């Protein structure tokens, strides 16, 4: 891009090209009318776009299914401000007039960072769309095949895996991470955003967690696919980089571990936390005791301090200044730093400062790698707009519940998931259950819906032998329909059942459709399978392969296995050490 396209020609500050449009109350990018804007550069790609979105915008092109935002004519847009000392010429007919102040539609900027990563998505109405398009060329992407979701839905809950690598890329990073590391999954946060956007959960996954890494198909530079064999009982951080594994392998590992489908990933390196903390003018942190860490070079007095750049990275990277000097205590510090950064970015000082927003977005996108499902500007804009709907007080940070790995003996080096607590956390996330108290109005709406669903389960139930049902696989694991059929017939006495193959479309949730005169059968089958009331769908009568009236059970992506209940927990479990984004925390 030339100097004018960068916004640096004619002695003009890049941030000053974002001006308030008095007709909309929003910032808009306005370049000099004397020179046309250069085409937006195409995004850098770390892998071929096989399987990517065909409609993604390209360099110098516009996606055919997106309408370009209307631009105000020059006489309706204020002139761009120049650097101090440069002459200022007001536009004709506007001398002496000041545009009326309008309240900005901007609410907040949501950033996610931890340890070696920092990610920001900026959303400010029309201005946010233009700005993300302007910065799209900074973003790298990786095709992870079928590991995630191909698109993004604004009407559903979604899960994003945020990964921070320990690869020593960038100037001044030689002292961090493992020397010669290929870039392992050093810091990992699974972000779940609720369907109604009333809450979100950010679950940290320890890098020293012992897991099974599944076989992983990875896209090669020549467009071919190579399957990297899985390994058992290894550290979670080896799910990335080791043997050539890409972020899709980490996504698959998370899904096998938790049963939670990961829709997308965002990955960044050491530079991100340094550049983002500097872009916002420093991040406020608090420590309960003075710190002088010779290894990380972190030196802070007791109480509150402001850190940025190298000092910010040292703060989230140190292992020897807090708690038991282990990775779990470092995760707590990272979460505290993240909460503080989010508050700083949501503050008026940041949101109303075009210079800070410019630096922030440049820093974030330059350090960001995403999957091809969200690597176009329109989708990133949609993700940002959905994220900003979540109140910070309802964003919960927690760590996957773990216990010491007994295989380590007396020397505790690794951890394993807690058999008692971890499954409860997984279920809460999968079923959109908040770890915070949502607004009373929102909770009342949820309670009313829950009551209506519960009513469907009340009433008489038929005998198991009277149930007639056909079973379809609508997104569950391969073979689920047959295994469920065998379980119902052999263990529950539902002998009038059959495997009807695959459904025409995949479903996110399991459903049981029935005619009015089959309600008693539906209630009995729901009781046997642990189906929630929301799974029951009254409808018209259908017939089975023998021409007899039957119900239709469609196993969705949420299906956990034959005999495993699908009923959502009424509330989230209590988890030690959880915190929320709106509260100030001090590292201990």
Coordinates of C-alpha atoms in Angstrom, one line a residue, residues 18 116 135 186 229 231 275 294 304 336 360 386 395 402 504 578 584:
X18 CA -10.9 9.1 11.4
X116 CA 2.1 -14.9 25.3
X135 CA -6.5 -3.9 8.4
X186 CA 1.7 -22.4 25.8
X229 CA -0.8 -39.7 14.2
X231 CA -0.4 -39.7 20.9
X275 CA 2.2 -4.2 21.5
X294 CA 15.7 -12.1 38.4
X304 CA -0.8 -1.0 42.0
X336 CA -6.1 -10.9 36.3
X360 CA -4.6 -1.0 19.0
X386 CA -21.6 -10.3 19.1
X395 CA -17.7 -12.7 31.8
X402 CA -7.5 -30.4 37.8
X504 CA -31.3 -34.8 5.8
X578 CA -13.0 -18.0 39.4
X584 CA -9.9 -5.6 40.3

